[in-house]
Coordinates of C-alpha atoms and ligand atoms in Angstrom, one line a residue:
M1 CA -37.9 112.1 48.5
S2 CA -39.9 115.1 47.3
V3 CA -43.7 115.1 47.6
L4 CA -43.6 115.9 43.9
S5 CA -42.1 112.5 43.1
G6 CA -44.4 110.5 40.9
K7 CA -46.8 113.4 40.5
N8 CA -48.2 114.4 37.1
I9 CA -47.6 118.1 36.6
L10 CA -48.9 120.0 33.7
L11 CA -46.9 123.2 33.2
G12 CA -48.8 126.0 31.3
V13 CA -46.4 128.5 29.7
T14 CA -47.8 131.8 28.6
A15 CA -46.3 134.6 26.5
G16 CA -44.0 136.6 28.9
I17 CA -40.3 137.1 28.8
A18 CA -40.1 134.9 31.9
A19 CA -41.1 132.0 29.7
Y20 CA -37.4 131.3 29.3
K21 CA -37.4 130.3 32.9
S22 CA -39.9 127.5 32.2
A23 CA -37.0 125.4 30.9
F24 CA -35.4 125.5 34.4
L25 CA -38.8 124.8 35.9
V26 CA -39.2 121.7 33.8
R27 CA -35.7 120.5 34.7
L28 CA -36.3 121.0 38.5
L29 CA -39.7 119.2 38.4
I30 CA -38.2 116.3 36.5
K31 CA -35.3 116.2 39.0
K32 CA -37.9 116.0 41.8
G33 CA -39.2 112.8 40.2
A34 CA -42.4 114.4 38.7
N35 CA -43.9 113.5 35.3
V36 CA -44.2 116.8 33.3
K37 CA -46.3 117.7 30.3
V38 CA -46.1 121.2 28.9
V39 CA -49.0 123.2 27.3
M40 CA -48.0 126.4 25.7
T41 CA -50.1 129.3 24.5
P42 CA -49.4 129.9 20.8
T43 CA -47.5 133.2 21.4
S44 CA -45.3 131.8 24.2
K45 CA -43.5 129.9 21.5
E46 CA -41.9 133.2 20.5
F47 CA -40.1 133.2 23.9
V48 CA -39.1 129.6 24.4
T49 CA -39.1 126.8 21.9
P50 CA -41.3 123.7 22.2
L51 CA -38.3 121.6 21.3
T52 CA -36.5 122.8 24.4
L53 CA -39.4 122.0 26.6
S54 CA -40.2 118.7 25.1
T55 CA -36.6 117.6 25.3
L56 CA -36.4 118.5 29.0
S57 CA -39.8 117.1 29.9
K58 CA -39.3 114.0 27.8
N59 CA -42.9 114.5 26.6
K60 CA -44.4 116.1 23.6
V61 CA -45.4 119.8 24.0
Y62 CA -49.0 120.8 23.3
S63 CA -50.1 124.2 22.0
S64 CA -53.2 123.7 19.8
F65 CA -56.3 121.7 19.8
T66 CA -55.2 119.7 16.9
K67 CA -52.0 117.6 16.4
E68 CA -49.1 120.0 16.1
D69 CA -47.5 118.5 12.9
N70 CA -50.6 117.6 11.0
E71 CA -53.5 120.0 11.5
N72 CA -56.9 118.3 11.8
A73 CA -55.5 114.8 12.0
Q74 CA -55.9 114.4 15.7
W75 CA -57.5 116.3 18.6
N76 CA -55.4 117.2 21.6
N77 CA -57.9 116.3 24.2
H78 CA -57.9 119.1 26.8
V79 CA -60.1 117.1 29.2
E80 CA -57.7 114.2 29.1
L81 CA -54.8 116.5 29.8
A82 CA -56.5 118.2 32.7
L83 CA -57.5 114.9 34.3
W84 CA -54.0 113.5 33.8
A85 CA -52.6 116.3 36.0
N86 CA -52.3 116.0 39.7
L87 CA -51.5 119.7 39.6
I88 CA -51.3 122.4 37.1
L89 CA -48.7 125.2 37.3
I90 CA -49.1 128.2 35.0
A91 CA -45.7 129.9 35.0
P92 CA -45.3 132.5 33.8
A93 CA -48.9 133.7 34.0
T94 CA -49.4 136.9 32.0
A95 CA -52.0 139.5 32.7
N96 CA -53.7 138.5 29.5
T97 CA -54.0 134.8 30.5
M98 CA -55.1 135.6 34.0
S99 CA -57.9 137.8 32.8
K100 CA -59.0 135.0 30.5
M101 CA -58.8 132.4 33.3
A102 CA -60.9 134.7 35.5
N103 CA -63.5 135.3 32.8
G104 CA -63.8 131.8 31.5
T105 CA -62.5 132.8 28.1
C106 CA -61.4 129.7 26.2
D107 CA -59.5 130.6 23.1
N108 CA -56.5 128.3 23.4
L109 CA -55.7 124.8 24.6
L110 CA -54.2 125.9 27.9
L111 CA -57.4 127.8 28.9
A112 CA -59.5 124.8 27.9
V113 CA -57.3 122.6 30.1
Y114 CA -57.6 125.1 32.9
L115 CA -61.4 125.2 32.7
S116 CA -61.5 121.3 32.7
A117 CA -59.1 120.9 35.7
K118 CA -60.2 119.2 38.9
C119 CA -56.7 119.4 40.5
P120 CA -55.1 122.3 42.3
V121 CA -53.9 125.1 40.0
Y122 CA -50.9 127.2 40.9
Y123 CA -50.1 130.3 38.9
A124 CA -47.0 132.5 39.0
P125 CA -47.7 136.0 37.6
A126 CA -45.0 137.8 35.7
M127 CA -45.3 141.3 34.3
D128 CA -43.9 144.8 34.7
L129 CA -44.4 146.6 38.1
D130 CA -47.1 149.0 37.1
M131 CA -49.1 146.2 35.4
Y132 CA -48.7 144.1 38.6
K133 CA -50.2 146.9 40.7
H134 CA -53.0 147.8 38.3
P135 CA -56.5 147.5 39.8
S136 CA -57.5 145.2 37.0
T137 CA -54.6 142.8 37.7
L138 CA -55.4 142.9 41.4
K139 CA -59.1 142.2 40.6
Y140 CA -58.1 139.1 38.6
F141 CA -55.7 137.9 41.4
K142 CA -58.7 138.1 43.8
I143 CA -61.0 136.2 41.4
L144 CA -58.5 133.5 40.8
N145 CA -57.7 133.1 44.5
D146 CA -61.4 133.0 45.2
F147 CA -61.7 130.1 42.7
G148 CA -59.2 128.3 44.9
D149 CA -56.2 128.8 42.6
I150 CA -52.9 129.3 44.4
Q151 CA -50.9 132.4 43.6
I152 CA -47.2 132.3 43.7
P153 CA -46.4 136.0 44.2
A154 CA -44.0 137.7 41.8
A155 CA -40.6 138.6 43.2
I156 CA -39.1 142.1 43.6
G157 CA -36.1 142.9 41.5
E158 CA -35.0 144.2 38.1
L159 CA -37.6 143.8 35.4
A160 CA -37.2 143.3 31.6
S161 CA -38.2 146.9 31.1
G162 CA -35.2 148.0 33.1
L163 CA -37.4 149.2 36.0
E164 CA -37.2 147.8 39.5
G165 CA -40.1 146.5 41.5
Q166 CA -42.4 143.6 42.1
G167 CA -43.4 141.8 38.9
R168 CA -40.7 139.3 38.0
M169 CA -41.7 135.7 38.1
A170 CA -40.7 133.9 41.3
S171 CA -37.5 131.9 40.7
P172 CA -38.0 128.3 39.6
E173 CA -36.5 127.1 42.9
D174 CA -38.9 129.3 44.9
I175 CA -41.9 128.1 42.8
V176 CA -41.0 124.5 43.4
S177 CA -40.3 124.8 47.1
L178 CA -43.5 126.7 47.6
I179 CA -45.6 124.0 45.9
E180 CA -43.8 121.4 47.9
K181 CA -44.7 123.3 51.1
Y182 CA -48.3 123.7 50.1
I183 CA -48.6 119.9 49.4
L184 CA -46.8 119.0 52.7
D185 CA -48.9 121.4 54.7
A186 CA -52.1 119.9 53.3
L187 CA -51.2 116.3 54.0
P188 CA -53.8 114.7 56.3
L189 CA -51.2 113.0 58.6
K190 CA -48.8 116.0 58.8
D191 CA -47.2 116.3 62.2
K192 CA -48.7 112.9 63.3
E193 CA -46.5 110.2 64.8
L194 CA -47.4 106.7 63.7
L195 CA -46.1 103.5 65.3
I196 CA -46.4 100.4 63.2
T197 CA -45.3 96.8 64.0
A198 CA -44.7 94.4 61.1
G199 CA -43.4 91.0 60.2
P200 CA -43.0 87.9 62.2
T201 CA -41.1 87.3 65.4
Y202 CA -38.5 84.5 65.8
E203 CA -38.4 82.7 69.2
A204 CA -35.1 81.0 69.6
I205 CA -35.0 77.3 70.5
D206 CA -31.2 77.1 70.4
P207 CA -28.5 79.1 68.6
V208 CA -29.6 77.8 65.1
R209 CA -33.3 77.1 65.4
F210 CA -36.4 79.2 66.1
I211 CA -40.2 79.1 66.1
G212 CA -41.5 81.6 63.6
N213 CA -44.3 82.1 61.1
H214 CA -44.9 82.9 57.5
S215 CA -45.5 86.7 57.8
S216 CA -43.6 88.6 55.1
G217 CA -44.1 92.0 56.7
K218 CA -45.5 93.3 53.4
M219 CA -48.7 94.7 54.9
G220 CA -47.0 96.6 57.7
Y221 CA -44.4 98.0 55.4
A222 CA -47.1 99.1 53.0
I223 CA -48.9 100.9 55.8
A224 CA -45.6 102.6 56.9
E225 CA -44.9 103.8 53.3
V226 CA -48.4 105.1 52.6
A227 CA -48.5 106.8 56.0
A228 CA -45.2 108.6 55.3
N229 CA -46.6 109.7 52.0
L230 CA -49.6 111.1 53.8
G231 CA -47.2 113.2 55.9
A232 CA -46.8 111.1 59.0
Q233 CA -43.5 110.5 60.9
V234 CA -43.4 106.7 61.2
T235 CA -41.6 104.4 63.6
L236 CA -41.7 100.9 62.1
I237 CA -40.9 98.1 64.6
S238 CA -40.0 95.2 62.3
G239 CA -39.5 91.6 62.9
P240 CA -37.1 89.7 60.6
V241 CA -38.2 90.3 57.0
S242 CA -36.5 90.5 53.7
L243 CA -37.9 93.9 52.8
D244 CA -36.1 97.2 52.5
I245 CA -37.5 100.7 53.1
N246 CA -35.8 103.9 52.3
N247 CA -37.8 106.9 53.3
E248 CA -36.7 109.8 55.5
A249 CA -40.0 109.9 57.3
I250 CA -39.7 106.2 58.4
R251 CA -37.4 105.1 61.2
V252 CA -37.0 101.3 61.2
I253 CA -36.3 99.5 64.5
N254 CA -35.3 95.9 63.9
V255 CA -36.2 93.3 66.5
V256 CA -36.2 89.6 66.5
S257 CA -38.3 88.1 69.3
A258 CA -41.7 88.9 70.7
D259 CA -40.1 90.2 73.9
E260 CA -37.8 92.6 71.9
M261 CA -40.9 93.8 70.0
F262 CA -42.8 94.3 73.2
K263 CA -40.0 96.5 74.7
A264 CA -39.4 98.5 71.5
T265 CA -43.2 99.1 70.9
H266 CA -43.6 100.3 74.5
R267 CA -40.6 102.6 74.2
Y268 CA -42.0 104.4 71.1
F269 CA -45.7 104.2 72.1
K270 CA -45.5 107.2 74.4
N271 CA -44.9 109.7 71.6
C272 CA -47.3 108.3 69.0
D273 CA -50.7 109.5 68.0
I274 CA -51.7 106.3 66.1
A275 CA -50.4 102.8 66.6
I276 CA -51.1 100.1 64.1
L277 CA -50.0 96.6 65.2
S278 CA -49.9 94.4 62.1
A279 CA -47.0 92.1 63.2
A280 CA -47.7 88.4 63.5
V281 CA -46.2 88.1 67.0
A282 CA -45.4 84.6 68.2
D283 CA -48.0 83.6 70.8
F284 CA -45.5 81.2 72.5
T285 CA -41.8 81.2 73.1
P286 CA -39.5 78.4 74.4
N287 CA -39.2 78.4 78.1
E288 CA -35.4 78.6 77.7
E289 CA -33.0 78.9 74.8
A290 CA -30.5 76.0 74.7
L291 CA -27.0 77.3 75.0
H292 CA -25.7 74.9 72.3
K293 CA -27.3 73.3 69.3
I294 CA -29.7 70.6 70.4
K295 CA -28.4 67.2 69.3
K296 CA -30.9 64.6 67.9
K297 CA -30.3 62.0 70.6
E298 CA -33.9 61.4 71.5
E299 CA -36.8 60.1 69.4
I300 CA -39.1 62.8 70.8
L301 CA -38.0 66.3 71.7
T302 CA -40.3 68.2 74.0
I303 CA -39.9 71.9 74.2
K304 CA -41.8 73.8 76.9
L305 CA -43.4 77.0 75.6
N306 CA -44.5 80.0 77.6
K307 CA -47.1 82.4 76.4
T308 CA -45.6 85.7 75.1
K309 CA -46.9 89.1 76.4
D310 CA -49.7 90.4 74.2
I311 CA -48.3 93.7 73.0
L312 CA -51.5 95.0 71.6
A313 CA -53.5 94.2 74.7
S314 CA -50.9 95.8 76.9
L315 CA -51.1 99.0 74.8
G316 CA -54.9 98.9 75.1
E317 CA -54.5 99.2 78.8
I318 CA -52.5 102.4 78.7
K319 CA -53.7 103.9 75.5
S320 CA -55.5 107.1 76.8
N321 CA -56.3 109.2 73.8
K322 CA -54.1 107.4 71.3
Y323 CA -55.8 105.6 68.4
L324 CA -55.0 101.9 68.5
V325 CA -55.4 99.5 65.6
G326 CA -55.0 95.7 65.7
F327 CA -55.2 93.0 63.2
A328 CA -57.1 89.7 63.4
L329 CA -56.3 86.8 61.3
E330 CA -59.2 84.4 61.6
T331 CA -60.3 81.1 60.1
Q332 CA -63.8 80.7 61.5
N333 CA -66.5 83.0 63.1
E334 CA -64.4 85.8 61.7
L335 CA -66.6 88.8 62.5
E336 CA -67.5 87.6 66.0
N337 CA -63.9 86.7 66.9
A338 CA -62.6 90.1 65.6
K339 CA -65.3 92.0 67.5
T340 CA -64.3 90.2 70.7
K341 CA -60.6 91.0 70.2
L342 CA -61.5 94.7 69.5
K343 CA -63.3 94.9 72.8
K344 CA -61.0 92.7 74.9
K345 CA -57.9 94.6 73.7
N346 CA -59.5 98.0 74.0
L347 CA -58.9 99.0 70.3
D348 CA -60.4 101.7 68.2
L349 CA -60.3 99.7 65.0
I350 CA -59.6 96.1 64.1
V351 CA -58.5 94.9 60.6
L352 CA -59.9 91.5 59.9
N353 CA -58.3 89.1 57.4
S354 CA -59.9 85.8 56.8
L355 CA -57.7 83.0 55.7
N356 CA -60.8 81.7 53.9
D357 CA -60.6 84.7 51.5
K358 CA -58.7 84.2 48.2
G359 CA -56.1 86.8 47.8
A360 CA -55.6 87.4 51.5
G361 CA -52.7 86.1 53.6
F362 CA -49.2 86.2 54.6
K363 CA -47.0 86.2 51.5
S364 CA -49.4 87.5 48.9
D365 CA -49.1 91.0 47.4
T366 CA -52.8 91.4 47.9
N367 CA -55.1 91.4 50.8
K368 CA -58.9 91.4 51.5
I369 CA -59.9 93.2 54.7
T370 CA -62.9 94.1 56.8
L371 CA -62.6 97.1 59.1
I372 CA -64.6 97.0 62.4
S373 CA -64.6 100.2 64.4
K374 CA -65.2 100.6 68.1
D375 CA -68.8 101.7 67.4
N376 CA -69.4 98.5 65.5
K377 CA -69.3 100.1 62.1
I378 CA -68.2 97.4 59.6
V379 CA -66.7 98.2 56.2
S380 CA -65.6 95.4 53.8
F381 CA -63.3 95.9 50.9
N382 CA -62.5 93.8 47.8
V383 CA -59.2 92.0 47.2
K384 CA -56.6 94.8 46.5
L385 CA -52.8 95.3 46.4
K386 CA -51.4 95.7 49.9
K387 CA -50.5 99.4 49.1
E388 CA -54.1 100.1 48.3
V389 CA -55.3 98.2 51.4
A390 CA -52.9 100.3 53.5
N391 CA -54.4 103.4 52.0
D392 CA -58.0 102.2 52.7
I393 CA -57.0 101.6 56.4
L394 CA -55.3 105.0 56.7
Q395 CA -58.1 106.9 55.0
H396 CA -60.6 105.2 57.3
I397 CA -58.5 106.3 60.3
I398 CA -58.1 109.9 59.0
K399 CA -61.9 110.1 58.5
E400 CA -62.6 108.9 62.0
L401 CA -60.0 111.2 63.6
Y402 CA -59.6 114.3 61.6
V403 CA -62.5 114.9 59.2
Ligands
LIG501 N1 -50.5 90.7 68.9 C1 -49.6 91.3 69.8 N2 -48.8 90.5 70.6 C2 -49.0 89.2 70.7 C3 -49.9 88.6 69.9 C4 -50.7 89.3 69.0 O1 -49.4 92.5 69.7 N3 -48.3 88.5 71.5 C5 -51.3 91.5 68.0 C6 -51.1 91.3 66.6 O2 -50.1 92.2 66.1 C7 -52.4 91.6 66.0 C8 -53.4 91.2 67.1 O3 -52.7 91.1 68.2 O4 -52.6 93.0 65.8 C9 -54.1 89.9 66.8 O5 -53.3 88.8 66.8 P1 -53.9 87.4 66.7 O6 -52.8 86.4 66.8 O7 -54.8 87.3 65.5 O8 -54.8 87.3 67.9 P2 -54.6 86.8 69.3 O9 -55.0 87.9 70.2 O10 -53.2 86.3 69.5 O11 -55.6 85.6 69.5 P3 -55.6 84.1 68.9 O12 -54.2 83.8 68.4 O13 -56.0 83.3 70.0 O14 -56.6 84.2 67.7

């Protein structure tokens, strides 16, 4: 899946011959799963039609401050458009538009959107080779780059003038892969290995029965997915759940019992940077698994249970410089119990869920957490969707580790 998937991209088209390539750009961005809105400078409509771009983007195309088909009837809100965008791409960017961007000139909708933007702005210059080399153009490149805008350099090749040199807009494929690379390189968990445990474990009593719990795995799976979106390579050790995950950056290792989870977690712990153990591991397992289905001959059946190995605590003993996160599900003296677990298991962070909180718990899509760090810093959050909770946990870790 591309990092552009689900992103809101505002494509600014200005009046250069390369504007015809913006149709290919829109198609590529849509194929990557992005939502695309196009803002055209008025003259660019002479190079490519709004109909083409609106058909390909599946959105209306904007080019003036007022509604296109009924002047003065409705304002096209440049601020709204700018805030909608996760990124703005101006391609082609003509010398004229770049000089206006650099000087704060605001005589069309695209420039107003540009000035209102808070998101990253990429621009792909396109012009003839001597224009490209002109000191004035170079000056505006520098100003825009100093603003923090990201230049996608023009390619070398045959130009519309018939001359050869640098000036033609980078190809739509190159533009898109360069943006993807920029986004990937800037992800906060890039090159980090995350190990996550999730779900329940099943402890076999006989071939058909087991001791288990109500964990759905939703929290751990949400952490895995959000971590992957933040650039991490994730190993997800999962107990039996009915969830599916399909992400190139997530390797799923399916286990059933606490013992299998123990072994798998230790196998992958060596190479991880951060381990988050959210699984609801069974604390006890039958002393032995009956070979055949137990028949109900007796009035009372006694099953002898042995304590399972505490995976989290065992990692705490060998963690060295890895960042180790545990979960605590408590029903009373929540904070005190969680703090004790944090210390006893040698954790960097513990995520406390209280069963007393509405909206927190095993099967729900929401959770309410309190984070307690090693240095006793406590942060409480409201009830949120598990994806949002996952993001809160990961952002907290990123802040502690990398900011
Ligand atoms: N955990 C684990 N291995 C176990 C039991 C628990 O790795 N055998 C981990 C869980 O994944 C969780 C944390 O330990 O991150 C806390 O689990 P919890 O059951 O709440 O705490 P326990 O330490 O088992 O203590 P108690 O059940 O007595 O509250």
